[in-house]
Short mmCIF file of N, CA and C in Angstrom, two decimals:
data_model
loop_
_atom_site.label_atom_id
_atom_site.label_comp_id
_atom_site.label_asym_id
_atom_site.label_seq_id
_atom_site.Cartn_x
_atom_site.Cartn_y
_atom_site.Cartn_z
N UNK A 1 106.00 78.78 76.05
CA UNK A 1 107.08 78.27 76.90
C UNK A 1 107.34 79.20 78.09
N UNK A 2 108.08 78.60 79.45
CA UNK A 2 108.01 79.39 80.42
C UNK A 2 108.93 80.70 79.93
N UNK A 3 110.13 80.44 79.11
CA UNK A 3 111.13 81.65 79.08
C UNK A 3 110.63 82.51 78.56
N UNK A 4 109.23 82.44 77.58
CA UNK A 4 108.42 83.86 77.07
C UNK A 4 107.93 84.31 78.08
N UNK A 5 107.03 83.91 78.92
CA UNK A 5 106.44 84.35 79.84
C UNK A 5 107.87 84.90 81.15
N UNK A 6 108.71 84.91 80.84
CA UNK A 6 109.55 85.19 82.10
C UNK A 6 110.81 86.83 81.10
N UNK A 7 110.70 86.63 79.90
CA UNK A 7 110.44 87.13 78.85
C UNK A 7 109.74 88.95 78.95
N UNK A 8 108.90 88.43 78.63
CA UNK A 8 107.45 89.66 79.01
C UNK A 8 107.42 89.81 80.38
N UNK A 9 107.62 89.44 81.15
CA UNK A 9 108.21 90.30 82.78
C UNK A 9 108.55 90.78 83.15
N UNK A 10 109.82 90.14 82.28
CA UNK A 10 110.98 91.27 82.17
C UNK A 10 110.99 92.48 81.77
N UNK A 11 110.58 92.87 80.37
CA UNK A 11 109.95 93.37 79.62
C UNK A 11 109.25 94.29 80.12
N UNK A 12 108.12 94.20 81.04
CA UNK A 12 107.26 95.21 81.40
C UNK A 12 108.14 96.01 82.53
N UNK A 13 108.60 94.87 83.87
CA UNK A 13 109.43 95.57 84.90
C UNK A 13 110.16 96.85 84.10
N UNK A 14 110.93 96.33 82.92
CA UNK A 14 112.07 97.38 82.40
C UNK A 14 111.17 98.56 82.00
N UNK A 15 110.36 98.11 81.16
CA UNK A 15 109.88 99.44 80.89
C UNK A 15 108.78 100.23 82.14
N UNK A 16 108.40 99.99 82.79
CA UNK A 16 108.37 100.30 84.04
C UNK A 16 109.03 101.26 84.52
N UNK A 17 110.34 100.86 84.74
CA UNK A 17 111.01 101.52 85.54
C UNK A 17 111.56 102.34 84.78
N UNK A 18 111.74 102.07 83.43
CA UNK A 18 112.41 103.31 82.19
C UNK A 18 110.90 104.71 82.50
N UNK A 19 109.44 104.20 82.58
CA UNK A 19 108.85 105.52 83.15
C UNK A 19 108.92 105.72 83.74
N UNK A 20 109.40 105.22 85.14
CA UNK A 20 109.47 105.91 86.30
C UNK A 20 110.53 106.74 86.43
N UNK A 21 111.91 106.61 85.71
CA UNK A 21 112.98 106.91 86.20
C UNK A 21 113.81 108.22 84.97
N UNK A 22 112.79 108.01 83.68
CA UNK A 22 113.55 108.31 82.39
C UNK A 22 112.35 109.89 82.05
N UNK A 23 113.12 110.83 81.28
CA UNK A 23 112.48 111.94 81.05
C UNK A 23 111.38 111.51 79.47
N UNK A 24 110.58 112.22 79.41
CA UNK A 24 109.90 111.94 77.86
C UNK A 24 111.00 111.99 76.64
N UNK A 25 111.71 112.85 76.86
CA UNK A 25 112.65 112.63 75.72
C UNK A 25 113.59 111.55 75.67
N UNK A 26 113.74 111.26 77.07
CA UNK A 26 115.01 110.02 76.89
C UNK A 26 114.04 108.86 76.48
N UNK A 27 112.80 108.58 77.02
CA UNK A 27 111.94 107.71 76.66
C UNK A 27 111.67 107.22 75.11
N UNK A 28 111.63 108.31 74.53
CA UNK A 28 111.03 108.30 72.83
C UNK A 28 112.38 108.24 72.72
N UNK A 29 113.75 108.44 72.71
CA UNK A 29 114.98 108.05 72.27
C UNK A 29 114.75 106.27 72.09
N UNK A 30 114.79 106.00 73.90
CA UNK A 30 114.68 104.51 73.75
C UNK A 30 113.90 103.83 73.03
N UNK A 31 112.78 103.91 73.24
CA UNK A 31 111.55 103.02 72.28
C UNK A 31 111.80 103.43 70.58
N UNK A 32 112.15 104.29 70.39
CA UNK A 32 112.52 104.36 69.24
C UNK A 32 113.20 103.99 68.90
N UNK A 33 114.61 104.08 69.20
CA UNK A 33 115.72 103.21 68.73
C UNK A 33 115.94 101.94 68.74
N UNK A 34 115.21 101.34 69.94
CA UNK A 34 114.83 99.96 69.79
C UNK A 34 113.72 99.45 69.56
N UNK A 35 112.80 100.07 68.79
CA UNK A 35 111.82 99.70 67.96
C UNK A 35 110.91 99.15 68.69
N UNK A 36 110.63 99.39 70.10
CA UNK A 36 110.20 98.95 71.48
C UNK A 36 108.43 99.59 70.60
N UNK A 37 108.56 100.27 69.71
CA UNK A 37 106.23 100.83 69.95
C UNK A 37 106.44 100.68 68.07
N UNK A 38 107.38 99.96 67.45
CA UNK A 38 107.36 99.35 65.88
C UNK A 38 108.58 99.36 65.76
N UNK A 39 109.13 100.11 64.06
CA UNK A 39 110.03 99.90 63.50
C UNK A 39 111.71 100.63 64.25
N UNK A 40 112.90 99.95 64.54
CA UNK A 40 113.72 100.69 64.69
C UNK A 40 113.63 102.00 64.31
N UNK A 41 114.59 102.72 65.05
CA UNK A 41 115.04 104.47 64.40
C UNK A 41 116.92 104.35 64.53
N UNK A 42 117.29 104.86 63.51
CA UNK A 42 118.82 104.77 63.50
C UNK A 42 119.26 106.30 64.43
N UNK A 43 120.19 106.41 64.40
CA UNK A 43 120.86 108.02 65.03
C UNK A 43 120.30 108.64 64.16
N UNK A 44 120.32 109.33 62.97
CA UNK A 44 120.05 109.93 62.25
C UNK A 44 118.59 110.32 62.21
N UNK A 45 118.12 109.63 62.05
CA UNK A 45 116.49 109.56 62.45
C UNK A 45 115.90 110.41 63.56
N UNK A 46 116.37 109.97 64.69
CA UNK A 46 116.35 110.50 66.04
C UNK A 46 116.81 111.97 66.10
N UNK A 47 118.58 112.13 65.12
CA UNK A 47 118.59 113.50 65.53
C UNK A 47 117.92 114.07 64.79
N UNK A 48 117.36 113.90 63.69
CA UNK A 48 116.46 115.00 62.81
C UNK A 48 115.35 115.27 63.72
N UNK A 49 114.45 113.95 64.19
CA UNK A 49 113.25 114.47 64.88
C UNK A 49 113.50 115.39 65.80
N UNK A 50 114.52 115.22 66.83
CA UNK A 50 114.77 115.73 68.03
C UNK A 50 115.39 117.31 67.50
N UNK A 51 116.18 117.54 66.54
CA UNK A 51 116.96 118.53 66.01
C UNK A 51 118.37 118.61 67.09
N UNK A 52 118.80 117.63 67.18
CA UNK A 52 120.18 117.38 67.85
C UNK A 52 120.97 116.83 67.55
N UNK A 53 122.68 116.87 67.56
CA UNK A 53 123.74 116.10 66.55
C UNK A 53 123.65 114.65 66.83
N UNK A 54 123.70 113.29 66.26
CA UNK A 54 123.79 112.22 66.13
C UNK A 54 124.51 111.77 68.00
N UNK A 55 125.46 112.45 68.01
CA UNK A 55 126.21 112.08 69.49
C UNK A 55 125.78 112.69 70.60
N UNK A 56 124.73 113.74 70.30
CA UNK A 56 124.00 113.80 71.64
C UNK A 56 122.64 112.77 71.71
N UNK A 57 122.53 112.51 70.59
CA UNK A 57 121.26 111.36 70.71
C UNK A 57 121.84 110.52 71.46
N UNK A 58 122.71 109.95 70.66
CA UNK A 58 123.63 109.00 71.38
C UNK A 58 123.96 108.79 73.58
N UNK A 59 124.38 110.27 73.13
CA UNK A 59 124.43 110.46 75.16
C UNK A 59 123.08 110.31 75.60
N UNK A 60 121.90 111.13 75.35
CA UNK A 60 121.05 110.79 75.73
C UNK A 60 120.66 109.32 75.74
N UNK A 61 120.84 108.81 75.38
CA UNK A 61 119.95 107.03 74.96
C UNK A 61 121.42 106.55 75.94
N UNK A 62 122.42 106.60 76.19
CA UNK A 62 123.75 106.09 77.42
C UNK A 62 122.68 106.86 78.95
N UNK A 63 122.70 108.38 78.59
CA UNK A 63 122.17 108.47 80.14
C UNK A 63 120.85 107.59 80.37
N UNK A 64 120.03 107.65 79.51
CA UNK A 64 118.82 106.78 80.04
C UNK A 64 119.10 105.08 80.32
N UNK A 65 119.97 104.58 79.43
CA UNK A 65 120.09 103.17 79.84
C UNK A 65 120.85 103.14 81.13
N UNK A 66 121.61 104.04 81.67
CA UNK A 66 122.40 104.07 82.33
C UNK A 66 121.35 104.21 83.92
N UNK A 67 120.10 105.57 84.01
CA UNK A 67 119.36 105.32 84.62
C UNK A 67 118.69 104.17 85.33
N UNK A 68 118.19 103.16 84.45
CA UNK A 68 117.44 102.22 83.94
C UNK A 68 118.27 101.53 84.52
N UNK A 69 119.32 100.82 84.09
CA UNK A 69 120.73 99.56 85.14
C UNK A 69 120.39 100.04 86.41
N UNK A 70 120.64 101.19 86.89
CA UNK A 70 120.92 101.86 88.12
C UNK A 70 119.85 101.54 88.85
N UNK A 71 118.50 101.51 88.80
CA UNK A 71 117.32 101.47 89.43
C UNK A 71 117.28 100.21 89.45
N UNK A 72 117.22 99.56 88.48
CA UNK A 72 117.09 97.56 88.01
C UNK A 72 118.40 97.24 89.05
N UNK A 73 118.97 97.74 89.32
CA UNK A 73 120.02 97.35 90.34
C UNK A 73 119.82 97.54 91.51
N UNK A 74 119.19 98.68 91.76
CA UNK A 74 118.92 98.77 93.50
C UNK A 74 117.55 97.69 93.53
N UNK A 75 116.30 97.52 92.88
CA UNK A 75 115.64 96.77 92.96
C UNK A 75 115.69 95.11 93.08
N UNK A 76 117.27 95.04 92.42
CA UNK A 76 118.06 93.50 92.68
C UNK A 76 117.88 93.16 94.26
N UNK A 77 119.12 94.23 94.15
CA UNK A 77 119.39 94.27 95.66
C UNK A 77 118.17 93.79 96.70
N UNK A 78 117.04 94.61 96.78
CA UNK A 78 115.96 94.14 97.64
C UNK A 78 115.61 93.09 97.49
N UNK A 79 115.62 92.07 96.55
CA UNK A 79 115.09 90.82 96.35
C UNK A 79 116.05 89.97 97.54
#
C-alpha cells in the first residue's frame, strides 16, 4: 500500500538525519530503545550498558529526539 511506502521514507529521512545530527551514543540510546536494529531496551538496560543513572539515559534519548525535531523542522521549512 502507498502509506508503507511513504512509511519507509519517512523512516530512512529520520534516521538520516538522526546520523547526521546525533552523537554515537545518543544514536545507540535511540535505536535501542526503540528497537529501531531488533528488540526494545528499557532504561535500565541502557543505563547498565552505558554505566549511567536511568535519568541521564533518559536526557540523553530527550536531547537526541530533540536534535532530530529541530533539523526535520528546518528541512520542513525548505520544502
Amino acid at each position: 500500500p502507498p502509506q508503507d511506502h511513504q512509511v519507509e521514507m519517512d523512516f530512512e529521512v529520520i534516521t538520516g538525519i538522526m546520523d547526521e545530527v546525533c552523537t554515537a551514543r545518543e544514536i545507540d540510546i535511540i535505536r535501542s530503545y526503540y528497537g529501531l536494529d531488533g528488540e526494545a531496551c528499557i532504561l535500565d538496560d541502557l543505563s547498565a550498558k552505558w554505566m549511567l543513572c536511568r535519568e541521564r539515559i533518559r536526557q540523553i534519548r530527550e536531547e537526541a529526539l530533540a536534535k532530530i525535531r529541530k533539523e526535520l523542522s528546518k528541512r520542513e521549512c525548505l520544502v
